[in-house]
Amino acid sequence: MEIIPIPCLTDNYAYIINDQTSKIVGVVDPSEAAPIITFLKKNNLKLNYILNTHHHYDHIGGNLELKKTYNAKIAGFITDKDRIPGIDIFLKDEEKWKFGNSSVKILHIPGHTLGHICFFFEKEKVAFTGDTLFSLGCGRIFEGDHNQMLISLNKIKKLPLDTKIYCGHEYTFKNAEFCIKYDDENIDLKKKFKEIKKLRLNNLPTVPSTLKDELKSNIFLRCDQNDLKIKLSMKNEEDFKVFKKVRDLKDNF
Ligand code: ZN
Ligand code: FE
């Protein structure tokens, strides 16, 4: 299975999933149709499925044009059936959905939006996390609350360590600057920041990250760690309070 990031709009990624064995092709979160069509044409591919992590325009903007062009089927979370244009497949939490020969586990991860999901390709250990988990960051809380978002991130934290994380935006450099500001003694983070700088200087994507890297370096996944709590003068505080503090700091960064 091949996964190709397609830069869209200013800092979005859509992802082409090309499963050569089953000849099934999908696209995750196409904010616009044109760059997807260009890629598919150039590589002589059709499109079977559109996978939406959530209903925001910068994740579904290309849905209808792609559906019309390729007769593709659109998969999204059931409660967002009125907000995802062209939806055909109504996914549920914990459901296992078939994509070609792959089993895709659906994780409901509300917080950024109420109907946000993660597509986890079990055998391939690939997770599309949309705007919930970014590399070195997490999404803004628009529809849910902080508690929901923390629970959602904790669900992702339970995936296998070598899971590849494909997120919705190239925010990694700015996220890294924020992490470094409040977690400046984190050696793993410093190392990751160096790699990120190098990639971005060459205009290369920082995706995929791995869950293992994120657990060590992403401040939003470290809100249960004592060293970070001490650093933020929040020793013995609940994880939820630490998470809220960090999210608020990021909102004003
Ligand atoms: Zn969004
Ligand atoms: Fe987005």
PDB file of C-alpha atoms and ligand atoms in Angstrom:
ATOM      1  CA  MET A   1       0.000   0.000   0.000  1.00  0.00           C
ATOM      2  CA  GLU A   2       1.363   3.314  -1.095  1.00  0.00           C
ATOM      3  CA  ILE A   3       0.387   6.609   0.584  1.00  0.00           C
ATOM      4  CA  ILE A   4       1.138   9.867  -1.191  1.00  0.00           C
ATOM      5  CA  PRO A   5       0.668  13.267   0.482  1.00  0.00           C
ATOM      6  CA  ILE A   6      -0.847  15.839  -1.876  1.00  0.00           C
ATOM      7  CA  PRO A   7      -0.407  19.435  -0.674  1.00  0.00           C
ATOM      8  CA  CYS A   8      -3.686  21.350  -0.989  1.00  0.00           C
ATOM      9  CA  LEU A   9      -4.738  24.950  -0.228  1.00  0.00           C
ATOM     10  CA  THR A  10      -2.031  26.609   1.889  1.00  0.00           C
ATOM     11  CA  ASP A  11      -1.034  23.948   4.405  1.00  0.00           C
ATOM     12  CA  ASN A  12      -3.463  21.015   4.028  1.00  0.00           C
ATOM     13  CA  TYR A  13      -2.580  17.495   3.036  1.00  0.00           C
ATOM     14  CA  ALA A  14      -4.875  15.166   1.175  1.00  0.00           C
ATOM     15  CA  TYR A  15      -3.545  11.593   0.986  1.00  0.00           C
ATOM     16  CA  ILE A  16      -3.853   9.219  -1.931  1.00  0.00           C
ATOM     17  CA  ILE A  17      -4.029   5.600  -0.791  1.00  0.00           C
ATOM     18  CA  ASN A  18      -2.994   3.315  -3.609  1.00  0.00           C
ATOM     19  CA  ASP A  19      -3.453  -0.357  -2.796  1.00  0.00           C
ATOM     20  CA  GLN A  20      -1.627  -2.099  -5.627  1.00  0.00           C
ATOM     21  CA  THR A  21      -2.761  -5.600  -4.658  1.00  0.00           C
ATOM     22  CA  SER A  22      -6.514  -4.913  -4.675  1.00  0.00           C
ATOM     23  CA  LYS A  23      -6.228  -2.038  -7.196  1.00  0.00           C
ATOM     24  CA  ILE A  24      -8.372   0.084  -4.901  1.00  0.00           C
ATOM     25  CA  VAL A  25      -7.557   3.791  -4.692  1.00  0.00           C
ATOM     26  CA  GLY A  26      -8.757   6.245  -2.065  1.00  0.00           C
ATOM     27  CA  VAL A  27      -8.175   9.824  -1.059  1.00  0.00           C
ATOM     28  CA  VAL A  28      -8.303  11.134   2.492  1.00  0.00           C
ATOM     29  CA  ASP A  29      -9.642  14.670   3.116  1.00  0.00           C
ATOM     30  CA  PRO A  30      -9.511  16.219  -0.349  1.00  0.00           C
ATOM     31  CA  SER A  31      -9.920  19.950   0.327  1.00  0.00           C
ATOM     32  CA  GLU A  32      -9.840  20.584  -3.406  1.00  0.00           C
ATOM     33  CA  ALA A  33     -10.324  18.322  -6.397  1.00  0.00           C
ATOM     34  CA  ALA A  34      -7.837  19.755  -8.924  1.00  0.00           C
ATOM     35  CA  PRO A  35      -4.534  18.548  -7.384  1.00  0.00           C
ATOM     36  CA  ILE A  36      -6.058  15.103  -6.792  1.00  0.00           C
ATOM     37  CA  ILE A  37      -7.289  14.793 -10.389  1.00  0.00           C
ATOM     38  CA  THR A  38      -3.895  15.941 -11.692  1.00  0.00           C
ATOM     39  CA  PHE A  39      -2.128  13.272  -9.654  1.00  0.00           C
ATOM     40  CA  LEU A  40      -4.557  10.485 -10.575  1.00  0.00           C
ATOM     41  CA  LYS A  41      -4.364  11.326 -14.294  1.00  0.00           C
ATOM     42  CA  LYS A  42      -0.580  11.461 -14.289  1.00  0.00           C
ATOM     43  CA  ASN A  43      -0.406   8.058 -12.632  1.00  0.00           C
ATOM     44  CA  ASN A  44      -3.227   6.557 -14.652  1.00  0.00           C
ATOM     45  CA  LEU A  45      -5.327   5.807 -11.569  1.00  0.00           C
ATOM     46  CA  LYS A  46      -9.049   5.883 -10.937  1.00  0.00           C
ATOM     47  CA  LEU A  47     -10.633   6.722  -7.584  1.00  0.00           C
ATOM     48  CA  ASN A  48     -12.844   4.343  -5.586  1.00  0.00           C
ATOM     49  CA  TYR A  49     -13.227   6.039  -2.220  1.00  0.00           C
ATOM     50  CA  ILE A  50     -13.116   9.421  -0.548  1.00  0.00           C
ATOM     51  CA  LEU A  51     -12.438   9.207   3.193  1.00  0.00           C
ATOM     52  CA  ASN A  52     -13.358  12.211   5.351  1.00  0.00           C
ATOM     53  CA  THR A  53     -12.050  12.613   8.897  1.00  0.00           C
ATOM     54  CA  HIS A  54     -14.453  15.502   9.590  1.00  0.00           C
ATOM     55  CA  HIS A  55     -16.787  18.000   7.965  1.00  0.00           C
ATOM     56  CA  HIS A  56     -14.616  21.162   7.755  1.00  0.00           C
ATOM     57  CA  TYR A  57     -14.402  22.721   4.276  1.00  0.00           C
ATOM     58  CA  ASP A  58     -10.644  22.249   4.116  1.00  0.00           C
ATOM     59  CA  HIS A  59     -11.207  18.460   4.317  1.00  0.00           C
ATOM     60  CA  ILE A  60     -14.303  17.976   2.150  1.00  0.00           C
ATOM     61  CA  GLY A  61     -14.037  20.795  -0.437  1.00  0.00           C
ATOM     62  CA  GLY A  62     -13.203  18.392  -3.277  1.00  0.00           C
ATOM     63  CA  ASN A  63     -15.806  15.731  -2.411  1.00  0.00           C
ATOM     64  CA  LEU A  64     -18.534  16.438  -4.963  1.00  0.00           C
ATOM     65  CA  GLU A  65     -16.299  17.112  -7.951  1.00  0.00           C
ATOM     66  CA  LEU A  66     -14.269  13.958  -7.286  1.00  0.00           C
ATOM     67  CA  LYS A  67     -17.421  11.918  -6.743  1.00  0.00           C
ATOM     68  CA  LYS A  68     -18.828  13.149 -10.043  1.00  0.00           C
ATOM     69  CA  THR A  69     -15.584  12.631 -11.973  1.00  0.00           C
ATOM     70  CA  TYR A  70     -14.805   9.101 -10.735  1.00  0.00           C
ATOM     71  CA  ASN A  71     -18.107   7.854  -9.346  1.00  0.00           C
ATOM     72  CA  ALA A  72     -16.233   7.427  -6.048  1.00  0.00           C
ATOM     73  CA  LYS A  73     -17.989   6.521  -2.796  1.00  0.00           C
ATOM     74  CA  ILE A  74     -17.663   8.899   0.152  1.00  0.00           C
ATOM     75  CA  ALA A  75     -17.124   7.535   3.665  1.00  0.00           C
ATOM     76  CA  GLY A  76     -17.621   9.594   6.819  1.00  0.00           C
ATOM     77  CA  PHE A  77     -18.957   9.389  10.362  1.00  0.00           C
ATOM     78  CA  ILE A  78     -22.657   8.634  10.657  1.00  0.00           C
ATOM     79  CA  THR A  79     -23.555  11.615  12.844  1.00  0.00           C
ATOM     80  CA  ASP A  80     -22.051  13.943  10.230  1.00  0.00           C
ATOM     81  CA  LYS A  81     -24.289  12.611   7.458  1.00  0.00           C
ATOM     82  CA  ASP A  82     -25.839  16.056   6.981  1.00  0.00           C
ATOM     83  CA  ARG A  83     -22.509  17.875   7.029  1.00  0.00           C
ATOM     84  CA  ILE A  84     -20.355  15.737   4.717  1.00  0.00           C
ATOM     85  CA  PRO A  85     -21.270  16.511   1.102  1.00  0.00           C
ATOM     86  CA  GLY A  86     -22.112  13.441  -0.981  1.00  0.00           C
ATOM     87  CA  ILE A  87     -21.680  10.916   1.835  1.00  0.00           C
ATOM     88  CA  ASP A  88     -22.516   7.290   0.852  1.00  0.00           C
ATOM     89  CA  ILE A  89     -20.953   5.189   3.603  1.00  0.00           C
ATOM     90  CA  PHE A  90     -22.010   5.898   7.194  1.00  0.00           C
ATOM     91  CA  LEU A  91     -19.252   4.769   9.541  1.00  0.00           C
ATOM     92  CA  LYS A  92     -19.656   4.010  13.240  1.00  0.00           C
ATOM     93  CA  ASP A  93     -17.269   4.071  16.191  1.00  0.00           C
ATOM     94  CA  GLU A  94     -15.117   0.914  16.523  1.00  0.00           C
ATOM     95  CA  GLU A  95     -16.466  -0.385  13.208  1.00  0.00           C
ATOM     96  CA  LYS A  96     -14.113  -2.331  10.955  1.00  0.00           C
ATOM     97  CA  TRP A  97     -14.483  -1.095   7.407  1.00  0.00           C
ATOM     98  CA  LYS A  98     -13.017  -2.892   4.384  1.00  0.00           C
ATOM     99  CA  PHE A  99     -10.788  -0.949   2.011  1.00  0.00           C
ATOM    100  CA  GLY A 100      -9.672  -3.421  -0.652  1.00  0.00           C
ATOM    101  CA  ASN A 101      -7.948  -6.153   1.345  1.00  0.00           C
ATOM    102  CA  SER A 102      -7.335  -3.884   4.315  1.00  0.00           C
ATOM    103  CA  SER A 103      -9.243  -3.719   7.553  1.00  0.00           C
ATOM    104  CA  VAL A 104      -9.789  -0.141   8.689  1.00  0.00           C
ATOM    105  CA  LYS A 105     -10.780   0.459  12.268  1.00  0.00           C
ATOM    106  CA  ILE A 106     -12.848   3.601  12.824  1.00  0.00           C
ATOM    107  CA  LEU A 107     -12.073   5.527  15.996  1.00  0.00           C
ATOM    108  CA  HIS A 108     -14.507   8.263  17.007  1.00  0.00           C
ATOM    109  CA  ILE A 109     -12.307  11.073  18.311  1.00  0.00           C
ATOM    110  CA  PRO A 110     -14.467  14.127  19.067  1.00  0.00           C
ATOM    111  CA  GLY A 111     -13.144  17.469  20.304  1.00  0.00           C
ATOM    112  CA  HIS A 112     -12.095  19.441  17.223  1.00  0.00           C
ATOM    113  CA  THR A 113     -15.537  18.595  15.816  1.00  0.00           C
ATOM    114  CA  LEU A 114     -18.140  16.283  17.332  1.00  0.00           C
ATOM    115  CA  GLY A 115     -18.078  13.829  14.432  1.00  0.00           C
ATOM    116  CA  HIS A 116     -14.308  13.610  13.970  1.00  0.00           C
ATOM    117  CA  ILE A 117     -12.883  10.155  13.241  1.00  0.00           C
ATOM    118  CA  CYS A 118      -9.529   8.483  12.760  1.00  0.00           C
ATOM    119  CA  PHE A 119      -9.080   5.842  10.046  1.00  0.00           C
ATOM    120  CA  PHE A 120      -6.689   3.186  11.368  1.00  0.00           C
ATOM    121  CA  PHE A 121      -5.419   0.676   8.816  1.00  0.00           C
ATOM    122  CA  GLU A 122      -4.751  -2.203  11.187  1.00  0.00           C
ATOM    123  CA  LYS A 123      -2.354  -4.450   9.314  1.00  0.00           C
ATOM    124  CA  GLU A 124      -0.457  -1.549   7.732  1.00  0.00           C
ATOM    125  CA  LYS A 125      -0.393   0.407  11.016  1.00  0.00           C
ATOM    126  CA  VAL A 126      -1.347   3.659   9.362  1.00  0.00           C
ATOM    127  CA  ALA A 127      -3.561   6.254  11.082  1.00  0.00           C
ATOM    128  CA  PHE A 128      -5.184   9.258   9.418  1.00  0.00           C
ATOM    129  CA  THR A 129      -5.741  11.614  12.324  1.00  0.00           C
ATOM    130  CA  GLY A 130      -7.189  14.676  10.527  1.00  0.00           C
ATOM    131  CA  ASP A 131      -7.215  17.758  12.752  1.00  0.00           C
ATOM    132  CA  THR A 132      -7.189  15.863  16.061  1.00  0.00           C
ATOM    133  CA  LEU A 133      -3.555  14.816  16.343  1.00  0.00           C
ATOM    134  CA  PHE A 134      -0.957  16.798  14.400  1.00  0.00           C
ATOM    135  CA  SER A 135       2.733  16.152  14.432  1.00  0.00           C
ATOM    136  CA  LEU A 136       3.814  17.909  17.664  1.00  0.00           C
ATOM    137  CA  GLY A 137       0.371  19.409  18.097  1.00  0.00           C
ATOM    138  CA  CYS A 138      -3.336  18.834  18.399  1.00  0.00           C
ATOM    139  CA  GLY A 139      -6.359  20.495  16.842  1.00  0.00           C
ATOM    140  CA  ARG A 140      -8.223  23.443  18.236  1.00  0.00           C
ATOM    141  CA  ILE A 141     -11.304  22.583  20.219  1.00  0.00           C
ATOM    142  CA  PHE A 142     -14.249  23.930  18.257  1.00  0.00           C
ATOM    143  CA  GLU A 143     -17.282  21.749  18.917  1.00  0.00           C
ATOM    144  CA  GLY A 144     -16.288  19.521  21.800  1.00  0.00           C
ATOM    145  CA  ASP A 145     -14.616  20.277  25.108  1.00  0.00           C
ATOM    146  CA  HIS A 146     -11.135  19.755  26.500  1.00  0.00           C
ATOM    147  CA  ASN A 147     -12.101  16.592  28.318  1.00  0.00           C
ATOM    148  CA  GLN A 148     -13.425  15.006  25.124  1.00  0.00           C
ATOM    149  CA  MET A 149     -10.301  15.989  23.209  1.00  0.00           C
ATOM    150  CA  LEU A 150      -8.033  14.478  25.865  1.00  0.00           C
ATOM    151  CA  ILE A 151     -10.027  11.227  25.800  1.00  0.00           C
ATOM    152  CA  SER A 152      -9.746  11.204  21.988  1.00  0.00           C
ATOM    153  CA  LEU A 153      -5.980  11.726  22.101  1.00  0.00           C
ATOM    154  CA  ASN A 154      -5.723   8.939  24.690  1.00  0.00           C
ATOM    155  CA  LYS A 155      -7.490   6.597  22.230  1.00  0.00           C
ATOM    156  CA  ILE A 156      -4.852   7.355  19.603  1.00  0.00           C
ATOM    157  CA  LYS A 157      -2.107   6.863  22.207  1.00  0.00           C
ATOM    158  CA  LYS A 158      -3.203   3.236  22.569  1.00  0.00           C
ATOM    159  CA  LEU A 159      -2.442   2.356  18.937  1.00  0.00           C
ATOM    160  CA  PRO A 160       0.767   0.399  18.254  1.00  0.00           C
ATOM    161  CA  LEU A 161       3.932   2.457  18.809  1.00  0.00           C
ATOM    162  CA  ASP A 162       5.108   2.042  15.232  1.00  0.00           C
ATOM    163  CA  THR A 163       1.839   3.412  13.814  1.00  0.00           C
ATOM    164  CA  LYS A 164       2.501   5.996  11.126  1.00  0.00           C
ATOM    165  CA  ILE A 165       0.614   9.217  11.769  1.00  0.00           C
ATOM    166  CA  TYR A 166      -0.732  11.089   8.754  1.00  0.00           C
ATOM    167  CA  CYS A 167      -2.319  14.366   9.885  1.00  0.00           C
ATOM    168  CA  GLY A 168      -4.392  17.009   8.128  1.00  0.00           C
ATOM    169  CA  HIS A 169      -2.003  19.954   8.043  1.00  0.00           C
ATOM    170  CA  GLU A 170       1.664  20.846   7.726  1.00  0.00           C
ATOM    171  CA  TYR A 171       1.828  22.721  11.026  1.00  0.00           C
ATOM    172  CA  THR A 172       4.808  20.826  12.367  1.00  0.00           C
ATOM    173  CA  PHE A 173       7.451  23.566  12.391  1.00  0.00           C
ATOM    174  CA  LYS A 174       5.285  26.068  14.245  1.00  0.00           C
ATOM    175  CA  ASN A 175       4.098  23.285  16.581  1.00  0.00           C
ATOM    176  CA  ALA A 176       7.711  22.391  17.323  1.00  0.00           C
ATOM    177  CA  GLU A 177       8.484  25.990  18.283  1.00  0.00           C
ATOM    178  CA  PHE A 178       5.626  25.883  20.771  1.00  0.00           C
ATOM    179  CA  CYS A 179       6.670  22.510  22.245  1.00  0.00           C
ATOM    180  CA  ILE A 180      10.261  23.732  22.666  1.00  0.00           C
ATOM    181  CA  LYS A 181       9.115  26.849  24.488  1.00  0.00           C
ATOM    182  CA  TYR A 182       7.433  24.850  27.288  1.00  0.00           C
ATOM    183  CA  ASP A 183       9.366  21.583  27.137  1.00  0.00           C
ATOM    184  CA  ASP A 184      12.882  22.853  26.525  1.00  0.00           C
ATOM    185  CA  GLU A 185      14.735  20.052  28.312  1.00  0.00           C
ATOM    186  CA  ASN A 186      13.183  17.328  26.159  1.00  0.00           C
ATOM    187  CA  ILE A 187      16.089  15.745  24.285  1.00  0.00           C
ATOM    188  CA  ASP A 188      13.865  13.724  21.922  1.00  0.00           C
ATOM    189  CA  LEU A 189      11.987  16.879  21.000  1.00  0.00           C
ATOM    190  CA  LYS A 190      15.213  18.748  20.257  1.00  0.00           C
ATOM    191  CA  LYS A 191      16.320  15.925  18.006  1.00  0.00           C
ATOM    192  CA  LYS A 192      12.970  15.859  16.204  1.00  0.00           C
ATOM    193  CA  PHE A 193      13.038  19.639  15.762  1.00  0.00           C
ATOM    194  CA  LYS A 194      16.377  19.342  13.963  1.00  0.00           C
ATOM    195  CA  GLU A 195      14.932  16.774  11.554  1.00  0.00           C
ATOM    196  CA  ILE A 196      11.857  18.950  10.975  1.00  0.00           C
ATOM    197  CA  LYS A 197      13.963  22.031  10.218  1.00  0.00           C
ATOM    198  CA  LYS A 198      15.944  20.082   7.659  1.00  0.00           C
ATOM    199  CA  LEU A 199      12.810  18.722   5.962  1.00  0.00           C
ATOM    200  CA  ARG A 200      11.086  22.092   5.820  1.00  0.00           C
ATOM    201  CA  LEU A 201      14.206  23.859   4.509  1.00  0.00           C
ATOM    202  CA  ASN A 202      14.021  21.440   1.592  1.00  0.00           C
ATOM    203  CA  ASN A 203      10.279  21.985   1.318  1.00  0.00           C
ATOM    204  CA  LEU A 204       9.590  18.334   2.165  1.00  0.00           C
ATOM    205  CA  PRO A 205       6.583  17.096   4.181  1.00  0.00           C
ATOM    206  CA  THR A 206       7.147  16.198   7.840  1.00  0.00           C
ATOM    207  CA  VAL A 207       4.526  13.444   7.518  1.00  0.00           C
ATOM    208  CA  PRO A 208       4.242  10.686   8.367  1.00  0.00           C
ATOM    209  CA  SER A 209       5.362  10.920  11.942  1.00  0.00           C
ATOM    210  CA  THR A 210       5.187   7.870  14.199  1.00  0.00           C
ATOM    211  CA  LEU A 211       3.200   7.441  17.380  1.00  0.00           C
ATOM    212  CA  LYS A 212       6.453   6.615  19.165  1.00  0.00           C
ATOM    213  CA  ASP A 213       7.957   9.999  18.207  1.00  0.00           C
ATOM    214  CA  GLU A 214       4.781  11.843  19.111  1.00  0.00           C
ATOM    215  CA  LEU A 215       4.571  10.228  22.548  1.00  0.00           C
ATOM    216  CA  LYS A 216       8.104  11.411  23.310  1.00  0.00           C
ATOM    217  CA  SER A 217       7.941  14.887  21.770  1.00  0.00           C
ATOM    218  CA  ASN A 218       4.367  16.132  21.385  1.00  0.00           C
ATOM    219  CA  ILE A 219       3.575  18.236  24.460  1.00  0.00           C
ATOM    220  CA  PHE A 220      -0.165  17.492  24.127  1.00  0.00           C
ATOM    221  CA  LEU A 221       0.525  13.770  24.547  1.00  0.00           C
ATOM    222  CA  ARG A 222       2.761  14.419  27.557  1.00  0.00           C
ATOM    223  CA  CYS A 223       0.192  16.041  29.857  1.00  0.00           C
ATOM    224  CA  ASP A 224       0.222  12.904  32.055  1.00  0.00           C
ATOM    225  CA  GLN A 225       3.993  13.035  32.534  1.00  0.00           C
ATOM    226  CA  ASN A 226       5.415  14.265  35.832  1.00  0.00           C
ATOM    227  CA  ASP A 227       8.433  15.998  34.341  1.00  0.00           C
ATOM    228  CA  LEU A 228       6.157  18.171  32.191  1.00  0.00           C
ATOM    229  CA  LYS A 229       3.786  18.858  35.094  1.00  0.00           C
ATOM    230  CA  ILE A 230       6.716  20.038  37.210  1.00  0.00           C
ATOM    231  CA  LYS A 231       8.006  22.153  34.344  1.00  0.00           C
ATOM    232  CA  LEU A 232       4.600  23.886  34.108  1.00  0.00           C
ATOM    233  CA  SER A 233       4.406  24.282  37.924  1.00  0.00           C
ATOM    234  CA  MET A 234       1.432  21.904  37.915  1.00  0.00           C
ATOM    235  CA  LYS A 235       2.829  19.047  39.971  1.00  0.00           C
ATOM    236  CA  ASN A 236       0.043  16.728  41.239  1.00  0.00           C
ATOM    237  CA  GLU A 237      -2.549  18.398  39.008  1.00  0.00           C
ATOM    238  CA  GLU A 238      -4.922  16.226  37.003  1.00  0.00           C
ATOM    239  CA  ASP A 239      -3.922  15.412  33.414  1.00  0.00           C
ATOM    240  CA  PHE A 240      -7.043  17.157  32.168  1.00  0.00           C
ATOM    241  CA  LYS A 241      -6.077  20.441  33.843  1.00  0.00           C
ATOM    242  CA  VAL A 242      -2.557  20.262  32.434  1.00  0.00           C
ATOM    243  CA  PHE A 243      -3.958  19.558  28.975  1.00  0.00           C
ATOM    244  CA  LYS A 244      -6.331  22.525  29.221  1.00  0.00           C
ATOM    245  CA  LYS A 245      -3.473  24.781  30.296  1.00  0.00           C
ATOM    246  CA  VAL A 246      -1.281  23.676  27.386  1.00  0.00           C
ATOM    247  CA  ARG A 247      -4.134  24.001  24.869  1.00  0.00           C
ATOM    248  CA  ASP A 248      -4.906  27.524  26.150  1.00  0.00           C
ATOM    249  CA  LEU A 249      -1.239  28.485  25.872  1.00  0.00           C
ATOM    250  CA  LYS A 250      -1.173  27.220  22.297  1.00  0.00           C
ATOM    251  CA  ASP A 251      -4.341  29.128  21.411  1.00  0.00           C
ATOM    252  CA  ASN A 252      -2.478  32.306  22.343  1.00  0.00           C
ATOM    253  CA  PHE A 253       0.943  31.370  20.941  1.00  0.00           C
TER     254      PHE A 253
HETATM  255 ZN    ZN B   1     -10.703  20.999  10.836  1.00  0.00          ZN
HETATM  256 FE    FE B   2      -8.296  21.425   8.835  1.00  0.00          FE
END
